[in-house]
Amino acid sequence: MSYFIFTIFDIVLVLSMVWIAWHLLGTEDIFKAVVLFISFGLLMALAWVRMRAPDVALAEAALGAGLTGPLFLSALRRMNRPRKGDRRLDSDEKR
Amino acid sequence: MSRTGKNHKRLDGFQRLLLLFVICMVVLLGYIIWSTPGSKPVLTGAVAQMQEYSGVESPVTAVLLNFRGYDTLLEVMVLLLAVIGTWSLTEAFFPVQRSEISPVQMGAVRLLAPVMCLVAAYLVWQGSHLAGGAFQGGAILGAAGVLMLVTELPALRTIPVLPLRIGLVFGPLFFAGIALICLLFTGDLLGYPKGAGGWLILLIETACAISIGLTLALLFAGGRPDKEFIWKNNP
Amino acid sequence: MITTLIYSLTGLILFGMGFFTLIIHSHPLRKILAVNVMSTGVFLILVATAYIPLGEGEIDPVPHAMVLTGIVVSVSVTALALILACRIQETSNSSLPGRKQQGEVPEESIR
């Protein structure tokens, strides 16, 4: 019974991971993609815990989600340095 | 919203071919994974056997810093190399000079930064028997640095470059020095003398955690701190 | 066994999705994101192969150590790649491929 519950948890986790990855790779808005990437990293940390790898989970939560995300965001800000009369990339997408 | 809706109509010949290729590759590799016999742990026994000689109780830390210590040594060097590459490419990027920091942000930094340093120290210490270690601790330290950089504390701009450089190379050099001393005395690179493994690993982890934290924060700053630049932006 | 299979197949799918995006899209940040997703897929396969259910023995720590190393290296590679992308964009003087005009599809594909 307990194995069954674990398998359901696995499937839900895996499906949400694939769903988030699909959207992060497919959205037109890079800012949204980066935010989705951060949440993807947190789900990955959950998956590492499920696979009995707490060391990897800690590293993923701190590095994969906590530091890669800000790195991307600062690069995004650096790339879209606001010029006069120029709209920011991350604010003009259609939702 | 997603790629399917819009892009499938616009996929040209090359993209269709690529999609086909990727799907074939995934199916083939999936079949290989499917038909792989159930994994038997090969190295678990070997690691467990040598565990008591390693000086630490956590198997992952033992592998990282004792049995395959040179991997970690090279990994720390990779981090250092990334900072060197970043510094040689560009200058640090501070987009706006705000006159004052919002009190909420300042309070968060005041509250969080010391706690993060404490958590980092705990993680490094915990690495010897539970999950944790130099990289996790260093990542937390780096996150504290990122927090301070995001707040754009004015004090950060006046940090002289020399201590930063020393801090960057401190961990890797300490690690390499211990490795060489071990080579001199025991004949093995990173072959710790008997009984000294535990505290040597803790020392190396502490030194590396500090350097890794500094490295990650400087990677976030994105470039070399330039004297002219500081002067230019702080008239 | 079923857990190993589920997670390794997921890692494979992530790898494939990342690979496809890496080649199709031309925005540098999205390429770097795709490489990150690919590397995550590889790590997932590696750790899933080492997984043993609770109570059936100890887990092989060597793949975990390797993945830990891999995560740190991938973060530093990402940082360097992002700086390179910024530099390319600053010096090439052209606007980003993802920077869109009104009503235009932002991402041009490369042939």
Tab-separated table of N, CA and C in Angstrom, chain A residues 3 7 9-11 13-14 17-18 21-30 33-34 37 40 44 46-48 50-57 59-60 63-64 67-68 71-72 74-76 78-81 83 86-89 92-94, chain C residues 2-3 6-7 10 13-14 17-18 21 25 27-30 32-34 36-37 40 43-44 47-48 51-59 64 67-68 71-72 75 78-79 82-83 85-86 89-90 96 98-100 102-107:
chain	number	residue	atom	x	y	z
A	3	TYR	N	3.898	1.494	-0.941
A	3	TYR	CA	4.608	1.603	-2.211
A	3	TYR	C	3.726	2.253	-3.267
A	7	THR	N	4.426	5.554	-5.437
A	7	THR	CA	4.445	5.577	-6.898
A	7	THR	C	3.550	6.694	-7.433
A	9	PHE	N	2.936	9.462	-5.876
A	9	PHE	CA	3.709	10.689	-5.634
A	9	PHE	C	4.751	10.886	-6.727
A	10	ASP	N	5.435	9.791	-7.080
A	10	ASP	CA	6.444	9.872	-8.148
A	10	ASP	C	5.826	10.396	-9.428
A	11	ILE	N	4.674	9.806	-9.781
A	11	ILE	CA	4.080	10.157	-11.079
A	11	ILE	C	3.646	11.613	-11.080
A	13	LEU	N	4.873	14.068	-9.259
A	13	LEU	CA	6.077	14.905	-9.273
A	13	LEU	C	6.687	14.960	-10.668
A	14	VAL	N	6.774	13.783	-11.283
A	14	VAL	CA	7.408	13.705	-12.599
A	14	VAL	C	6.593	14.476	-13.628
A	17	MET	N	7.054	18.120	-13.155
A	17	MET	CA	8.378	18.539	-13.611
A	17	MET	C	8.417	18.682	-15.127
A	18	VAL	N	7.865	17.690	-15.802
A	18	VAL	CA	7.881	17.752	-17.266
A	18	VAL	C	7.033	18.926	-17.743
A	21	ALA	N	8.950	22.082	-17.200
A	21	ALA	CA	10.069	22.173	-18.143
A	21	ALA	C	9.560	22.545	-19.529
A	22	TRP	N	8.425	21.961	-19.907
A	22	TRP	CA	7.832	22.266	-21.209
A	22	TRP	C	7.532	23.756	-21.321
A	23	HIS	N	6.922	24.294	-20.260
A	23	HIS	CA	6.558	25.706	-20.332
A	23	HIS	C	7.772	26.610	-20.263
A	24	LEU	N	8.758	26.203	-19.455
A	24	LEU	CA	9.924	27.092	-19.334
A	24	LEU	C	10.726	27.114	-20.631
A	25	LEU	N	10.684	25.995	-21.357
A	25	LEU	CA	11.407	25.984	-22.625
A	25	LEU	C	10.589	26.597	-23.741
A	26	GLY	N	9.281	26.704	-23.538
A	26	GLY	CA	8.441	27.130	-24.635
A	26	GLY	C	7.891	28.543	-24.562
A	27	THR	N	7.908	29.169	-23.361
A	27	THR	CA	7.264	30.486	-23.300
A	27	THR	C	8.083	31.505	-24.072
A	28	GLU	N	7.366	32.529	-24.520
A	28	GLU	CA	8.055	33.575	-25.272
A	28	GLU	C	8.766	34.543	-24.351
A	29	ASP	N	8.320	34.597	-23.119
A	29	ASP	CA	8.832	35.577	-22.181
A	29	ASP	C	9.982	34.975	-21.385
A	30	ILE	N	11.169	35.546	-21.537
A	30	ILE	CA	12.328	34.949	-20.871
A	30	ILE	C	12.214	35.085	-19.358
A	33	ALA	N	10.257	32.383	-18.087
A	33	ALA	CA	11.025	31.143	-18.187
A	33	ALA	C	11.991	31.011	-17.020
A	34	VAL	N	12.623	32.131	-16.631
A	34	VAL	CA	13.580	32.056	-15.524
A	34	VAL	C	12.860	31.735	-14.224
A	37	PHE	N	12.097	28.274	-14.172
A	37	PHE	CA	13.303	27.486	-13.941
A	37	PHE	C	13.605	27.370	-12.456
A	40	PHE	N	11.306	24.914	-11.082
A	40	PHE	CA	11.749	23.605	-11.567
A	40	PHE	C	12.875	23.068	-10.683
A	44	MET	N	13.027	19.700	-8.457
A	44	MET	CA	14.138	18.760	-8.568
A	44	MET	C	14.678	18.406	-7.193
A	46	LEU	N	13.006	18.242	-4.509
A	46	LEU	CA	12.056	17.256	-3.971
A	46	LEU	C	12.351	15.869	-4.534
A	47	ALA	N	12.639	15.818	-5.837
A	47	ALA	CA	12.924	14.528	-6.467
A	47	ALA	C	14.190	13.912	-5.889
A	48	TRP	N	15.220	14.764	-5.599
A	48	TRP	CA	16.443	14.209	-5.010
A	48	TRP	C	16.145	13.622	-3.644
A	50	ARG	N	13.374	12.343	-2.663
A	50	ARG	CA	12.653	11.087	-2.898
A	50	ARG	C	13.617	9.968	-3.270
A	51	MET	N	14.701	10.321	-3.946
A	51	MET	CA	15.657	9.294	-4.336
A	51	MET	C	16.768	9.121	-3.311
A	52	ARG	N	16.495	9.511	-2.080
A	52	ARG	CA	17.407	9.297	-0.951
A	52	ARG	C	18.774	9.912	-1.202
A	53	ALA	N	18.776	11.111	-1.747
A	53	ALA	CA	20.046	11.807	-1.951
A	53	ALA	C	19.966	13.191	-1.307
A	54	PRO	N	19.959	13.249	0.024
A	54	PRO	CA	19.759	14.552	0.689
A	54	PRO	C	20.883	15.548	0.407
A	55	ASP	N	22.100	15.036	0.209
A	55	ASP	CA	23.209	15.961	-0.096
A	55	ASP	C	22.942	16.699	-1.397
A	56	VAL	N	22.542	15.910	-2.400
A	56	VAL	CA	22.272	16.500	-3.703
A	56	VAL	C	21.080	17.446	-3.604
A	57	ALA	N	20.096	17.091	-2.778
A	57	ALA	CA	18.917	17.942	-2.643
A	57	ALA	C	19.293	19.296	-2.057
A	59	ALA	N	22.236	20.727	-2.195
A	59	ALA	CA	23.011	21.487	-3.176
A	59	ALA	C	22.112	22.035	-4.268
A	60	GLU	N	21.116	21.239	-4.681
A	60	GLU	CA	20.235	21.689	-5.753
A	60	GLU	C	19.381	22.870	-5.287
A	63	LEU	N	22.013	25.818	-4.800
A	63	LEU	CA	22.719	26.263	-6.015
A	63	LEU	C	21.802	26.339	-7.221
A	64	GLY	N	21.120	25.203	-7.503
A	64	GLY	CA	20.329	25.144	-8.719
A	64	GLY	C	19.198	26.144	-8.727
A	67	LEU	N	20.811	30.084	-6.613
A	67	LEU	CA	21.839	30.952	-7.202
A	67	LEU	C	21.741	31.072	-8.714
A	68	THR	N	21.335	29.975	-9.386
A	68	THR	CA	21.232	30.066	-10.842
A	68	THR	C	20.141	31.051	-11.242
A	71	LEU	N	21.313	34.559	-10.989
A	71	LEU	CA	22.292	34.787	-12.068
A	71	LEU	C	21.583	35.105	-13.376
A	72	PHE	N	20.551	34.314	-13.684
A	72	PHE	CA	19.795	34.547	-14.910
A	72	PHE	C	19.107	35.905	-14.862
A	74	SER	N	19.915	38.582	-13.180
A	74	SER	CA	20.817	39.728	-13.328
A	74	SER	C	21.301	39.835	-14.770
A	75	ALA	N	21.512	38.674	-15.423
A	75	ALA	CA	21.913	38.726	-16.831
A	75	ALA	C	20.799	39.320	-17.685
A	76	LEU	N	19.557	38.976	-17.327
A	76	LEU	CA	18.406	39.513	-18.076
A	76	LEU	C	18.337	41.018	-17.925
A	78	ARG	N	20.767	42.938	-17.238
A	78	ARG	CA	21.911	43.526	-17.907
A	78	ARG	C	21.699	43.604	-19.411
A	79	MET	N	21.015	42.589	-19.936
A	79	MET	CA	20.778	42.579	-21.376
A	79	MET	C	19.716	43.592	-21.788
A	80	ASN	N	18.694	43.715	-20.974
A	80	ASN	CA	17.645	44.685	-21.311
A	80	ASN	C	17.873	45.956	-20.540
A	81	ARG	N	19.063	46.460	-20.563
A	81	ARG	CA	19.292	47.710	-19.867
A	81	ARG	C	18.352	48.752	-20.454
A	83	ARG	N	16.788	51.535	-22.164
A	83	ARG	CA	17.203	52.735	-22.871
A	83	ARG	C	15.986	53.636	-23.005
A	86	ASP	N	12.627	52.776	-25.016
A	86	ASP	CA	12.720	51.356	-25.311
A	86	ASP	C	11.963	50.606	-24.226
A	87	ARG	N	11.155	49.682	-24.642
A	87	ARG	CA	10.387	48.977	-23.632
A	87	ARG	C	11.153	47.751	-23.183
A	88	ARG	N	10.914	47.395	-21.933
A	88	ARG	CA	11.634	46.248	-21.403
A	88	ARG	C	11.053	44.966	-21.964
A	89	LEU	N	11.964	44.002	-22.141
A	89	LEU	CA	11.545	42.733	-22.721
A	89	LEU	C	10.560	42.021	-21.806
A	92	ASP	N	6.535	43.501	-21.724
A	92	ASP	CA	5.613	43.762	-22.817
A	92	ASP	C	5.089	42.481	-23.459
A	93	GLU	N	5.037	41.426	-22.681
A	93	GLU	CA	4.504	40.227	-23.299
A	93	GLU	C	2.982	40.219	-23.145
A	94	LYS	N	2.362	39.486	-24.020
A	94	LYS	CA	0.909	39.358	-23.926
A	94	LYS	C	0.604	38.203	-22.986
C	2	ILE	N	10.479	0.294	-10.285
C	2	ILE	CA	9.568	1.151	-11.048
C	2	ILE	C	9.954	2.621	-10.842
C	3	THR	N	10.409	2.939	-9.614
C	3	THR	CA	10.820	4.322	-9.340
C	3	THR	C	12.008	4.707	-10.203
C	6	ILE	N	10.749	5.304	-13.687
C	6	ILE	CA	10.009	6.560	-13.863
C	6	ILE	C	10.969	7.734	-13.940
C	7	TYR	N	11.898	7.774	-12.983
C	7	TYR	CA	12.764	8.960	-12.939
C	7	TYR	C	13.772	8.964	-14.077
C	10	THR	N	11.991	10.174	-17.117
C	10	THR	CA	11.784	11.625	-17.022
C	10	THR	C	13.056	12.379	-17.375
C	13	ILE	N	13.427	12.402	-21.032
C	13	ILE	CA	12.521	13.339	-21.713
C	13	ILE	C	13.021	14.772	-21.537
C	14	LEU	N	13.471	15.094	-20.322
C	14	LEU	CA	14.000	16.440	-20.084
C	14	LEU	C	15.198	16.704	-20.985
C	17	MET	N	13.941	17.342	-24.518
C	17	MET	CA	13.310	18.657	-24.644
C	17	MET	C	14.363	19.758	-24.642
C	18	GLY	N	15.328	19.629	-23.753
C	18	GLY	CA	16.376	20.642	-23.675
C	18	GLY	C	17.186	20.688	-24.956
C	21	THR	N	15.177	22.390	-27.750
C	21	THR	CA	15.103	23.840	-27.548
C	21	THR	C	16.441	24.501	-27.814
C	25	HIS	N	15.783	27.384	-30.696
C	25	HIS	CA	15.640	28.793	-30.328
C	25	HIS	C	16.969	29.515	-30.448
C	27	HIS	N	17.590	32.757	-28.839
C	27	HIS	CA	17.927	33.678	-27.762
C	27	HIS	C	18.983	33.039	-26.859
C	28	PRO	N	20.087	33.740	-26.569
C	28	PRO	CA	21.159	33.101	-25.794
C	28	PRO	C	20.721	32.647	-24.409
C	29	LEU	N	19.890	33.446	-23.731
C	29	LEU	CA	19.473	33.042	-22.386
C	29	LEU	C	18.662	31.758	-22.438
C	30	ARG	N	17.833	31.636	-23.474
C	30	ARG	CA	17.034	30.416	-23.559
C	30	ARG	C	17.911	29.214	-23.881
C	32	ILE	N	20.956	28.848	-22.770
C	32	ILE	CA	21.612	28.467	-21.519
C	32	ILE	C	20.626	27.746	-20.605
C	33	LEU	N	19.372	28.225	-20.579
C	33	LEU	CA	18.343	27.528	-19.801
C	33	LEU	C	18.191	26.090	-20.309
C	34	ALA	N	18.202	25.929	-21.620
C	34	ALA	CA	18.033	24.595	-22.192
C	34	ALA	C	19.186	23.683	-21.797
C	36	ASN	N	20.861	23.925	-19.098
C	36	ASN	CA	20.648	23.579	-17.694
C	36	ASN	C	19.627	22.462	-17.547
C	37	VAL	N	18.552	22.540	-18.316
C	37	VAL	CA	17.543	21.471	-18.246
C	37	VAL	C	18.137	20.150	-18.705
C	40	THR	N	20.244	18.743	-15.964
C	40	THR	CA	19.400	18.201	-14.903
C	40	THR	C	18.889	16.814	-15.270
C	43	PHE	N	21.637	14.329	-14.660
C	43	PHE	CA	21.811	14.051	-13.231
C	43	PHE	C	20.695	13.139	-12.725
C	44	LEU	N	19.489	13.397	-13.233
C	44	LEU	CA	18.343	12.594	-12.789
C	44	LEU	C	18.547	11.133	-13.154
C	47	VAL	N	21.301	9.623	-10.791
C	47	VAL	CA	20.898	9.331	-9.411
C	47	VAL	C	19.821	8.258	-9.392
C	48	ALA	N	18.930	8.267	-10.389
C	48	ALA	CA	17.859	7.266	-10.410
C	48	ALA	C	18.439	5.870	-10.574
C	51	TYR	N	19.357	4.421	-7.262
C	51	TYR	CA	18.332	4.380	-6.217
C	51	TYR	C	18.001	2.952	-5.815
C	52	ILE	N	17.883	2.760	-4.511
C	52	ILE	CA	17.421	1.490	-3.962
C	52	ILE	C	16.332	1.829	-2.959
C	53	PRO	N	15.200	1.130	-2.978
C	53	PRO	CA	14.126	1.476	-2.033
C	53	PRO	C	14.571	1.359	-0.583
C	54	LEU	N	13.865	2.061	0.262
C	54	LEU	CA	14.196	2.100	1.693
C	54	LEU	C	14.097	0.686	2.276
C	55	GLY	N	15.099	0.323	3.044
C	55	GLY	CA	15.062	-0.971	3.695
C	55	GLY	C	15.652	-2.091	2.865
C	56	GLU	N	16.113	-1.788	1.656
C	56	GLU	CA	16.708	-2.847	0.842
C	56	GLU	C	18.199	-2.633	0.658
C	57	GLY	N	18.795	-1.894	1.581
C	57	GLY	CA	20.243	-1.751	1.490
C	57	GLY	C	20.669	-0.308	1.393
C	58	GLU	N	21.966	-0.141	1.491
C	58	GLU	CA	22.532	1.203	1.429
C	58	GLU	C	22.649	1.664	-0.013
C	59	ILE	N	22.646	2.983	-0.183
C	59	ILE	CA	22.736	3.553	-1.519
C	59	ILE	C	24.191	3.822	-1.864
C	64	HIS	N	26.134	9.959	-6.203
C	64	HIS	CA	25.693	11.181	-5.536
C	64	HIS	C	26.803	12.214	-5.496
C	67	VAL	N	27.190	13.668	-8.917
C	67	VAL	CA	26.146	14.625	-9.276
C	67	VAL	C	26.352	15.942	-8.535
C	68	LEU	N	26.779	15.839	-7.276
C	68	LEU	CA	27.065	17.049	-6.499
C	68	LEU	C	28.132	17.890	-7.204
C	71	ILE	N	26.616	19.477	-10.314
C	71	ILE	CA	25.750	20.639	-10.095
C	71	ILE	C	26.598	21.893	-9.909
C	72	VAL	N	27.658	21.770	-9.103
C	72	VAL	CA	28.489	22.949	-8.859
C	72	VAL	C	29.163	23.406	-10.148
C	75	VAL	N	26.723	25.166	-12.379
C	75	VAL	CA	26.433	26.546	-11.961
C	75	VAL	C	27.540	27.487	-12.421
C	78	THR	N	27.283	27.990	-16.093
C	78	THR	CA	26.167	28.881	-16.407
C	78	THR	C	26.549	30.335	-16.197
C	79	ALA	N	27.231	30.599	-15.069
C	79	ALA	CA	27.605	31.983	-14.781
C	79	ALA	C	28.523	32.526	-15.872
C	82	LEU	N	26.619	33.105	-19.095
C	82	LEU	CA	25.756	34.292	-19.043
C	82	LEU	C	26.570	35.557	-19.258
C	83	ILE	N	27.758	35.602	-18.627
C	83	ILE	CA	28.598	36.784	-18.811
C	83	ILE	C	29.017	36.908	-20.270
C	85	ALA	N	27.381	35.800	-22.844
C	85	ALA	CA	26.219	36.220	-23.626
C	85	ALA	C	26.004	37.725	-23.486
C	86	CYS	N	26.162	38.230	-22.251
C	86	CYS	CA	25.997	39.675	-22.037
C	86	CYS	C	27.031	40.454	-22.842
C	89	GLN	N	26.217	40.510	-26.449
C	89	GLN	CA	25.109	41.409	-26.741
C	89	GLN	C	25.548	42.865	-26.643
C	90	GLU	N	26.448	43.156	-25.680
C	90	GLU	CA	26.894	44.540	-25.530
C	90	GLU	C	27.769	44.976	-26.695
C	96	LEU	N	18.471	42.075	-29.263
C	96	LEU	CA	18.305	40.659	-29.020
C	96	LEU	C	17.330	40.060	-30.017
C	98	GLY	N	15.214	37.964	-29.170
C	98	GLY	CA	13.955	37.813	-28.461
C	98	GLY	C	13.244	39.131	-28.236
C	99	ARG	N	13.922	40.247	-28.502
C	99	ARG	CA	13.308	41.555	-28.304
C	99	ARG	C	12.302	41.777	-29.423
C	100	LYS	N	11.046	41.885	-29.046
C	100	LYS	CA	10.059	41.807	-30.118
C	100	LYS	C	9.470	43.163	-30.454
C	102	GLN	N	6.027	45.028	-31.897
C	102	GLN	CA	4.632	44.793	-31.583
C	102	GLN	C	4.043	43.747	-32.524
C	103	GLY	N	3.439	42.722	-31.929
C	103	GLY	CA	2.697	41.764	-32.730
C	103	GLY	C	3.553	40.833	-33.560
C	104	GLU	N	4.831	40.824	-33.258
C	104	GLU	CA	5.677	39.941	-34.045
C	104	GLU	C	6.078	38.753	-33.191
C	105	VAL	N	6.300	37.650	-33.816
C	105	VAL	CA	6.743	36.488	-33.066
C	105	VAL	C	8.193	36.705	-32.683
C	106	PRO	N	8.511	36.570	-31.395
C	106	PRO	CA	9.823	37.016	-30.947
C	106	PRO	C	10.978	36.129	-31.368
C	107	GLU	N	10.797	34.842	-31.338
C	107	GLU	CA	11.958	33.987	-31.498
C	107	GLU	C	12.108	33.574	-32.950
